[in-house]
Amino acid sequence: MRDIAEGLAAWSAAGLRFAVATVVRTWNSAPRRPGASLAVAEDGEVIGSVSGGCVEGAVYELAREVLRTGEPALATYGVSDDDALAVGLTCGGIIEILVRPAGAGRFPELPAVLEHIAAGRPVAVAMPLPGEGAGEGTGELVVTPASVLGTLGDSRLDSAVAERTRGLLARGGTDVVHVGRAGEERRDDLPVFVQSFAPPPRMMVFGAIDFASSVARIGKFLGYHVTVCDARPVFATRRRFPDADELVVSWPHRYLDETVVDENTVICVLTHDPKFDIPLLQRALRTPARYIGAMGSRRTHEDRLRRLREAGLDEPELARLSSPIGLDLGARTPEETAVAIMAEIIALRWGGTGRRLVETTPLPIHR
C-alpha cells in the first residue's frame, strides 16, 4: 500500500469511497509479495497492482462488488486453465487477496495510517480475514510503537493482536497471524492479516561523482531513503543530486560516526580515494549494514584490502566488502554501472544468483 499511499490520501481527502485489494498470502511462484495493493475508486479509477496484470481484471470486478455491498471479501487465484480468457496466474503461483472498503466513513483510521507512511514513521494495520470463521473479528486495528487506534470488536482481542502486530512491526514483517476469538494465544481460529509499514531502508552513497548521481536516482526509484555524502561542497550540490533525500557535506567517516546504521542500510563507497575510503570502510565494515560495496579496479581493491588489514580489520570483516562493486553486466556508463550496483544489492537481499534466468532452470523465479 505504500506505493499507492499518495493516491489513497487524495481520494480520502476528496471524500470518495474506494476499495483496497491487498495480497495477504502467496504460494509457489507468485508474482507479487504479501502487501502489494491495488485500489479502485467509486468513479472507476484504478491505482496499484496485485499481480503484474494476471488477475487485475478479476480483482477490479471484485473491488466493485465490495464497493456495492460494503462487505470485505477474500479471494484466491491460482493457475489458469487452457482457456485464454480464464482468470488465473500463468506463472503457476497462487495468491490470496483481501478486498476491503474504505473512505466516506469506512476505515476512518486510514488517514492516520497514510500520514505515518508519508512521514516515514513505523505503522501497521491488522485486519481479520473474512470467510474463515472471523465472526466477532471486524474492523481494523492501527498499531504504532506507542499507540493503538481502532478496534476489532473486543478489547481482549485488540490487546492480543496489538502485541502480535508490534512484534511484526519491529522487524518490518507482513504476515497472517492467528489468535483466539477472545485473544487467546493457545487457539488459532481467527486469522488476522498484519501489514507493516516500516520506514524505508537507507542508502548511503559516499562520493559525489557522476556515478553517484545515477546510483542515487535508481536507489530512490527502488524505495530507498538516499543520502549522498562528500567532503567537497563544490560537488555535493542539489543541482547535481536532485533525487537524493539528503545531501551531507562532511568527511564520510565522521558522518558515519554520527548516524544510525541498521541491518536494512546499504552503503556504496564510490570515492575510490584512500584518504576517504579507508577511514570510512574501517567503520562501515563493523556496522550491521546489509550491504557494503566499494568502487575501484581490482588493483585498487587489493591495495584497499592491504590498508584495511594494516588498520586492524580481520578476514571475516573484510569478507563483507563487495569490491569491485556490482554485478558483471559489462556496464560502461554511469547509468549502466548504477544498474549493476543495484542488481547486486537486490540479488543479495532476496537470494538471487545474478545469472540469466534462462540459465537457472529448474530454480523457481520467485523465491
Tab-separated table of C-alpha atoms in Angstrom:
chain	number	residue	atom	x	y	z
A	1	MET	CA	0.000	0.000	0.000
A	2	ARG	CA	2.989	2.299	0.391
A	3	ASP	CA	3.183	2.608	-3.424
A	4	ILE	CA	-0.388	3.912	-3.661
A	5	ALA	CA	-0.483	5.917	-0.417
A	6	GLU	CA	-0.446	9.287	-2.182
A	7	GLY	CA	-3.424	8.339	-4.355
A	8	LEU	CA	-5.366	6.957	-1.397
A	9	ALA	CA	-4.729	10.158	0.541
A	10	ALA	CA	-6.138	12.214	-2.341
A	11	TRP	CA	-9.255	10.030	-2.594
A	12	SER	CA	-9.766	10.142	1.167
A	13	ALA	CA	-9.408	13.930	1.259
A	14	ALA	CA	-11.949	14.228	-1.564
A	15	GLY	CA	-14.479	12.130	0.355
A	16	LEU	CA	-14.526	9.329	-2.237
A	17	ARG	CA	-15.453	5.755	-1.464
A	18	PHE	CA	-12.936	3.164	-2.623
A	19	ALA	CA	-11.897	-0.444	-2.123
A	20	VAL	CA	-8.360	-1.606	-1.402
A	21	ALA	CA	-7.253	-5.055	-2.583
A	22	THR	CA	-4.124	-6.444	-0.885
A	23	VAL	CA	-2.141	-9.651	-1.364
A	24	VAL	CA	-2.237	-11.406	2.014
A	25	ARG	CA	-0.742	-14.841	1.288
A	26	THR	CA	1.156	-16.434	-1.585
A	27	TRP	CA	2.240	-19.924	-2.598
A	28	ASN	CA	4.759	-21.148	-5.166
A	29	SER	CA	5.934	-18.701	-7.837
A	30	ALA	CA	3.580	-15.813	-7.071
A	31	PRO	CA	4.330	-12.571	-8.973
A	32	ARG	CA	3.867	-10.148	-6.043
A	33	ARG	CA	4.645	-10.411	-2.340
A	34	PRO	CA	2.153	-10.014	0.540
A	35	GLY	CA	1.342	-6.330	0.964
A	36	ALA	CA	1.120	-5.498	-2.745
A	37	SER	CA	-2.057	-3.460	-3.230
A	38	LEU	CA	-4.500	-2.232	-5.844
A	39	ALA	CA	-7.283	0.260	-5.179
A	40	VAL	CA	-10.471	1.069	-7.069
A	41	ALA	CA	-12.365	4.327	-6.542
A	42	GLU	CA	-16.134	4.649	-6.834
A	43	ASP	CA	-15.652	6.510	-10.146
A	44	GLY	CA	-13.746	3.520	-11.561
A	45	GLU	CA	-10.197	4.884	-11.315
A	46	VAL	CA	-7.554	2.251	-10.517
A	47	ILE	CA	-4.130	2.585	-8.894
A	48	GLY	CA	-1.582	-0.067	-7.972
A	49	SER	CA	-1.176	-3.732	-8.862
A	50	VAL	CA	-1.517	-7.116	-7.152
A	51	SER	CA	-0.241	-9.492	-9.836
A	52	GLY	CA	1.528	-7.577	-12.570
A	53	GLY	CA	-1.537	-7.938	-14.800
A	54	CYS	CA	-2.571	-11.602	-14.471
A	55	VAL	CA	-5.718	-11.168	-12.369
A	56	GLU	CA	-6.152	-7.396	-12.211
A	57	GLY	CA	-9.388	-7.528	-14.211
A	58	ALA	CA	-10.983	-10.038	-11.834
A	59	VAL	CA	-9.778	-8.125	-8.771
A	60	TYR	CA	-11.209	-4.905	-10.242
A	61	GLU	CA	-14.646	-6.550	-10.559
A	62	LEU	CA	-14.395	-7.923	-7.019
A	63	ALA	CA	-13.489	-4.461	-5.723
A	64	ARG	CA	-16.522	-3.005	-7.484
A	65	GLU	CA	-18.686	-5.636	-5.777
A	66	VAL	CA	-17.172	-4.753	-2.387
A	67	LEU	CA	-17.986	-1.103	-3.064
A	68	ARG	CA	-21.574	-2.096	-3.855
A	69	THR	CA	-22.118	-4.300	-0.794
A	70	GLY	CA	-19.816	-2.572	1.686
A	71	GLU	CA	-18.613	-6.012	2.844
A	72	PRO	CA	-14.977	-7.186	2.695
A	73	ALA	CA	-14.104	-10.198	0.546
A	74	LEU	CA	-11.311	-12.763	0.367
A	75	ALA	CA	-10.432	-14.422	-2.952
A	76	THR	CA	-7.820	-16.923	-4.111
A	77	TYR	CA	-6.367	-17.005	-7.618
A	78	GLY	CA	-4.318	-19.921	-8.900
A	79	VAL	CA	-3.080	-21.432	-12.141
A	80	SER	CA	-5.176	-20.578	-15.190
A	81	ASP	CA	-6.561	-23.387	-17.353
A	82	ASP	CA	-6.289	-23.803	-21.112
A	83	ASP	CA	-8.955	-21.191	-21.738
A	84	ALA	CA	-7.108	-17.989	-22.641
A	85	LEU	CA	-9.896	-15.951	-21.063
A	86	ALA	CA	-9.814	-17.790	-17.744
A	87	VAL	CA	-8.753	-15.911	-14.654
A	88	GLY	CA	-5.515	-17.221	-13.229
A	89	LEU	CA	-1.763	-16.857	-12.812
A	90	THR	CA	0.214	-18.065	-15.788
A	91	CYS	CA	3.334	-18.180	-13.560
A	92	GLY	CA	1.923	-21.188	-11.699
A	93	GLY	CA	1.634	-19.428	-8.349
A	94	ILE	CA	-1.293	-18.892	-6.024
A	95	ILE	CA	-2.237	-15.613	-4.366
A	96	GLU	CA	-4.877	-14.774	-1.780
A	97	ILE	CA	-6.294	-11.258	-1.916
A	98	LEU	CA	-8.236	-9.332	0.724
A	99	VAL	CA	-10.534	-6.557	-0.545
A	100	ARG	CA	-11.893	-4.067	1.978
A	101	PRO	CA	-13.992	-0.919	1.626
A	102	ALA	CA	-12.571	2.446	2.703
A	103	GLY	CA	-13.341	6.153	2.515
A	104	ALA	CA	-16.524	8.080	3.292
A	105	GLY	CA	-16.636	6.779	6.853
A	106	ARG	CA	-15.243	3.296	6.249
A	107	PHE	CA	-11.814	2.598	7.770
A	108	PRO	CA	-11.708	6.030	9.480
A	109	GLU	CA	-8.166	5.380	10.738
A	110	LEU	CA	-6.780	5.239	7.186
A	111	PRO	CA	-5.796	8.954	7.010
A	112	ALA	CA	-3.676	8.459	10.142
A	113	VAL	CA	-2.007	5.424	8.543
A	114	LEU	CA	-1.230	7.405	5.400
A	115	GLU	CA	0.208	10.264	7.472
A	116	HIS	CA	2.571	7.845	9.253
A	117	ILE	CA	3.650	6.358	5.912
A	118	ALA	CA	4.273	9.795	4.371
A	119	ALA	CA	6.322	10.863	7.406
A	120	GLY	CA	8.391	7.664	7.391
A	121	ARG	CA	7.120	6.579	10.809
A	122	PRO	CA	6.548	2.864	11.555
A	123	VAL	CA	2.903	1.808	11.495
A	124	ALA	CA	0.988	-1.445	10.944
A	125	VAL	CA	-2.619	-2.318	10.133
A	126	ALA	CA	-4.272	-5.518	11.437
A	127	MET	CA	-7.393	-6.772	9.633
A	128	PRO	CA	-9.305	-10.040	10.259
A	129	LEU	CA	-9.760	-12.188	7.162
A	130	PRO	CA	-13.412	-12.710	6.191
A	131	GLY	CA	-14.816	-16.113	5.360
A	132	GLU	CA	-12.552	-18.037	7.738
A	133	GLY	CA	-14.732	-18.020	10.807
A	134	ALA	CA	-13.853	-14.410	11.539
A	135	GLY	CA	-17.216	-13.820	13.172
A	136	GLU	CA	-16.536	-11.429	16.005
A	137	GLY	CA	-13.368	-10.059	14.379
A	138	THR	CA	-14.308	-6.984	12.374
A	139	GLY	CA	-12.828	-3.559	11.737
A	140	GLU	CA	-9.177	-2.555	11.624
A	141	LEU	CA	-6.510	-2.007	14.226
A	142	VAL	CA	-3.795	0.586	13.555
A	143	VAL	CA	-0.679	-0.019	15.633
A	144	THR	CA	2.457	2.092	16.142
A	145	PRO	CA	5.246	1.503	18.676
A	146	ALA	CA	3.427	3.849	21.061
A	147	SER	CA	-0.282	3.757	20.223
A	148	VAL	CA	-3.280	1.732	19.040
A	149	LEU	CA	-6.214	3.116	17.034
A	150	GLY	CA	-9.462	1.392	16.096
A	151	THR	CA	-10.867	-1.886	17.331
A	152	LEU	CA	-11.597	-5.406	16.128
A	153	GLY	CA	-14.723	-5.505	18.284
A	154	ASP	CA	-13.335	-6.952	21.532
A	155	SER	CA	-10.835	-5.385	23.925
A	156	ARG	CA	-9.124	-8.701	24.703
A	157	LEU	CA	-8.783	-9.424	21.003
A	158	ASP	CA	-7.433	-5.902	20.422
A	159	SER	CA	-4.792	-6.376	23.110
A	160	ALA	CA	-3.614	-9.753	21.788
A	161	VAL	CA	-3.496	-8.638	18.161
A	162	ALA	CA	-1.732	-5.377	19.057
A	163	GLU	CA	1.003	-7.341	20.824
A	164	ARG	CA	1.496	-9.685	17.873
A	165	THR	CA	1.391	-6.749	15.470
A	166	ARG	CA	4.107	-4.834	17.323
A	167	GLY	CA	6.324	-7.891	17.040
A	168	LEU	CA	5.899	-7.925	13.264
A	169	LEU	CA	6.280	-4.156	13.016
A	170	ALA	CA	9.593	-4.262	14.885
A	171	ARG	CA	11.081	-6.278	12.022
A	172	GLY	CA	9.011	-4.769	9.219
A	173	GLY	CA	7.078	-8.005	8.739
A	174	THR	CA	3.807	-8.531	6.850
A	175	ASP	CA	2.017	-11.815	7.573
A	176	VAL	CA	-1.155	-13.591	8.708
A	177	VAL	CA	-1.231	-14.246	12.457
A	178	HIS	CA	-3.689	-16.475	14.327
A	179	VAL	CA	-5.359	-15.781	17.664
A	180	GLY	CA	-8.415	-16.976	19.541
A	181	ARG	CA	-11.655	-15.056	19.180
A	182	ALA	CA	-11.115	-13.540	22.627
A	183	GLY	CA	-7.372	-13.097	22.152
A	184	GLU	CA	-6.258	-16.490	23.493
A	185	GLU	CA	-2.718	-17.388	22.500
A	186	ARG	CA	-3.471	-21.123	22.571
A	187	ARG	CA	-6.097	-21.080	19.805
A	188	ASP	CA	-5.759	-20.273	16.132
A	189	ASP	CA	-9.296	-19.952	14.814
A	190	LEU	CA	-9.145	-16.230	13.887
A	191	PRO	CA	-6.684	-15.325	11.097
A	192	VAL	CA	-5.638	-11.670	11.086
A	193	PHE	CA	-3.660	-10.060	8.277
A	194	VAL	CA	-0.984	-7.681	9.547
A	195	GLN	CA	0.594	-5.255	7.077
A	196	SER	CA	3.626	-3.361	8.352
A	197	PHE	CA	4.949	-0.099	7.001
A	198	ALA	CA	8.413	0.338	8.449
A	199	PRO	CA	10.480	3.390	7.468
A	200	PRO	CA	12.103	2.943	4.040
A	201	PRO	CA	15.556	1.351	4.092
A	202	ARG	CA	18.520	3.732	3.943
A	203	MET	CA	21.071	4.005	1.181
A	204	MET	CA	24.259	5.937	1.909
A	205	VAL	CA	26.258	6.956	-1.134
A	206	PHE	CA	29.729	8.302	-0.404
A	207	GLY	CA	31.488	10.283	-3.114
A	208	ALA	CA	29.668	12.965	-5.123
A	209	ILE	CA	30.773	11.749	-8.550
A	210	ASP	CA	28.740	11.211	-11.724
A	211	PHE	CA	28.277	7.510	-10.898
A	212	ALA	CA	26.830	8.523	-7.519
A	213	SER	CA	24.134	10.622	-9.189
A	214	SER	CA	22.917	7.590	-11.144
A	215	VAL	CA	23.078	5.314	-8.083
A	216	ALA	CA	21.069	7.850	-6.064
A	217	ARG	CA	18.457	8.091	-8.810
A	218	ILE	CA	17.924	4.330	-9.067
A	219	GLY	CA	18.108	3.868	-5.295
A	220	LYS	CA	15.332	6.420	-4.844
A	221	PHE	CA	13.293	4.709	-7.580
A	222	LEU	CA	13.624	1.402	-5.694
A	223	GLY	CA	12.281	2.908	-2.473
A	224	TYR	CA	15.420	3.774	-0.509
A	225	HIS	CA	15.902	6.908	1.558
A	226	VAL	CA	19.058	8.135	-0.176
A	227	THR	CA	21.822	10.157	1.458
A	228	VAL	CA	24.780	11.436	-0.585
A	229	CYS	CA	27.832	12.472	1.420
A	230	ASP	CA	31.041	14.159	0.276
A	231	ALA	CA	33.555	16.411	1.994
A	232	ARG	CA	33.716	18.734	-1.030
A	233	PRO	CA	30.843	21.247	-1.114
A	234	VAL	CA	31.503	22.159	-4.739
A	235	PHE	CA	30.437	18.636	-5.768
A	236	ALA	CA	27.708	17.821	-3.225
A	237	THR	CA	25.057	20.151	-4.664
A	238	ARG	CA	21.319	19.802	-5.128
A	239	ARG	CA	21.686	20.570	-8.828
A	240	ARG	CA	23.932	17.534	-9.276
A	241	PHE	CA	21.848	15.284	-6.987
A	242	PRO	CA	18.180	16.219	-7.412
A	243	ASP	CA	16.974	12.735	-6.430
A	244	ALA	CA	18.798	12.461	-3.090
A	245	ASP	CA	16.723	12.810	0.080
A	246	GLU	CA	19.721	14.249	1.914
A	247	LEU	CA	22.948	15.937	0.871
A	248	VAL	CA	25.674	15.984	3.515
A	249	VAL	CA	28.922	17.947	3.289
A	250	SER	CA	31.245	16.182	5.701
A	251	TRP	CA	34.147	13.784	5.820
A	252	PRO	CA	32.469	10.388	5.162
A	253	HIS	CA	33.806	8.617	8.257
A	254	ARG	CA	32.716	11.490	10.505
A	255	TYR	CA	29.217	11.409	9.081
A	256	LEU	CA	29.031	7.627	9.555
A	257	ASP	CA	30.106	8.043	13.192
A	258	GLU	CA	27.156	10.404	13.750
A	259	THR	CA	24.375	8.488	12.012
A	260	VAL	CA	22.397	5.314	12.672
A	261	VAL	CA	23.206	2.238	10.594
A	262	ASP	CA	20.940	-0.801	10.862
A	263	GLU	CA	20.580	-4.150	9.118
A	264	ASN	CA	18.463	-2.567	6.358
A	265	THR	CA	21.112	0.018	5.431
A	266	VAL	CA	23.151	-0.265	2.233
A	267	ILE	CA	26.431	1.616	1.848
A	268	CYS	CA	28.013	2.445	-1.506
A	269	VAL	CA	31.549	3.858	-1.357
A	270	LEU	CA	32.270	5.440	-4.749
A	271	THR	CA	35.148	7.818	-3.953
A	272	HIS	CA	37.987	5.295	-4.632
A	273	ASP	CA	40.346	7.633	-2.800
A	274	PRO	CA	42.239	6.070	0.155
A	275	LYS	CA	42.072	9.179	2.324
A	276	PHE	CA	38.278	8.908	2.220
A	277	ASP	CA	37.794	5.165	1.739
A	278	ILE	CA	39.967	3.641	4.449
A	279	PRO	CA	38.650	5.570	7.491
A	280	LEU	CA	35.103	5.116	6.173
A	281	LEU	CA	35.376	1.374	5.489
A	282	GLN	CA	37.086	0.786	8.856
A	283	ARG	CA	33.835	1.895	10.459
A	284	ALA	CA	31.338	0.655	7.863
A	285	LEU	CA	32.576	-2.947	7.977
A	286	ARG	CA	31.929	-3.019	11.721
A	287	THR	CA	28.317	-1.866	11.406
A	288	PRO	CA	25.292	-4.168	10.869
A	289	ALA	CA	24.723	-2.746	7.352
A	290	ARG	CA	23.199	-5.292	4.975
A	291	TYR	CA	25.471	-4.345	2.075
A	292	ILE	CA	28.793	-2.518	1.797
A	293	GLY	CA	30.225	-2.020	-1.677
A	294	ALA	CA	33.249	-0.045	-2.846
A	295	MET	CA	34.140	1.133	-6.349
A	296	GLY	CA	37.543	0.659	-7.916
A	297	SER	CA	39.673	-1.602	-10.071
A	298	ARG	CA	40.956	-4.974	-8.899
A	299	ARG	CA	44.335	-3.350	-8.239
A	300	THR	CA	42.595	-0.676	-6.153
A	301	HIS	CA	40.725	-3.410	-4.307
A	302	GLU	CA	43.917	-5.303	-3.411
A	303	ASP	CA	45.550	-2.080	-2.177
A	304	ARG	CA	42.417	-1.275	-0.201
A	305	LEU	CA	42.429	-4.693	1.482
A	306	ARG	CA	46.089	-4.266	2.411
A	307	ARG	CA	45.422	-0.884	4.008
A	308	LEU	CA	42.382	-2.203	5.884
A	309	ARG	CA	44.354	-5.152	7.260
A	310	GLU	CA	47.020	-2.729	8.440
A	311	ALA	CA	44.236	-0.749	10.120
A	312	GLY	CA	43.277	-3.838	12.121
A	313	LEU	CA	40.336	-5.397	10.267
A	314	ASP	CA	40.165	-9.191	10.266
A	315	GLU	CA	39.231	-11.528	7.413
A	316	PRO	CA	35.541	-12.057	8.385
A	317	GLU	CA	35.106	-8.274	8.436
A	318	LEU	CA	36.837	-7.885	5.071
A	319	ALA	CA	34.696	-10.670	3.599
A	320	ARG	CA	31.649	-8.390	3.997
A	321	LEU	CA	33.056	-5.953	1.433
A	322	SER	CA	31.645	-6.153	-2.109
A	323	SER	CA	34.536	-4.875	-4.174
A	324	PRO	CA	34.785	-4.307	-7.057
A	325	ILE	CA	31.200	-3.166	-6.586
A	326	GLY	CA	28.274	-4.506	-8.634
A	327	LEU	CA	27.466	-7.455	-10.900
A	328	ASP	CA	29.297	-8.250	-14.118
A	329	LEU	CA	26.865	-6.746	-16.624
A	330	GLY	CA	29.516	-5.287	-18.913
A	331	ALA	CA	28.443	-1.819	-17.743
A	332	ARG	CA	30.240	1.222	-19.163
A	333	THR	CA	28.208	4.368	-18.488
A	334	PRO	CA	27.314	5.761	-15.038
A	335	GLU	CA	23.701	4.693	-15.588
A	336	GLU	CA	24.674	1.149	-16.568
A	337	THR	CA	27.073	0.941	-13.634
A	338	ALA	CA	24.294	2.054	-11.287
A	339	VAL	CA	22.098	-0.753	-12.626
A	340	ALA	CA	24.916	-3.244	-11.968
A	341	ILE	CA	25.324	-1.980	-8.400
A	342	MET	CA	21.612	-2.081	-7.631
A	343	ALA	CA	21.315	-5.516	-9.253
A	344	GLU	CA	23.913	-6.833	-6.805
A	345	ILE	CA	22.074	-5.263	-3.858
A	346	ILE	CA	18.757	-6.785	-4.978
A	347	ALA	CA	20.313	-10.210	-5.546
A	348	LEU	CA	21.880	-10.232	-2.072
A	349	ARG	CA	18.657	-9.075	-0.453
A	350	TRP	CA	16.442	-11.753	-1.971
A	351	GLY	CA	18.940	-14.555	-2.546
A	352	GLY	CA	19.193	-14.235	-6.321
A	353	THR	CA	22.047	-15.807	-8.273
A	354	GLY	CA	22.775	-12.846	-10.552
A	355	ARG	CA	22.675	-15.223	-13.518
A	356	ARG	CA	20.378	-15.076	-16.537
A	357	LEU	CA	17.034	-16.680	-15.698
A	358	VAL	CA	17.301	-18.879	-18.803
A	359	GLU	CA	20.367	-20.464	-17.173
A	360	THR	CA	18.767	-21.150	-13.777
A	361	THR	CA	16.283	-23.912	-14.707
A	362	PRO	CA	14.783	-25.582	-12.697
A	363	LEU	CA	15.108	-22.987	-9.925
A	364	PRO	CA	11.902	-21.015	-9.221
A	365	ILE	CA	11.836	-17.421	-10.465
A	366	HIS	CA	10.282	-16.061	-7.274
A	367	ARG	CA	11.872	-17.444	-4.114
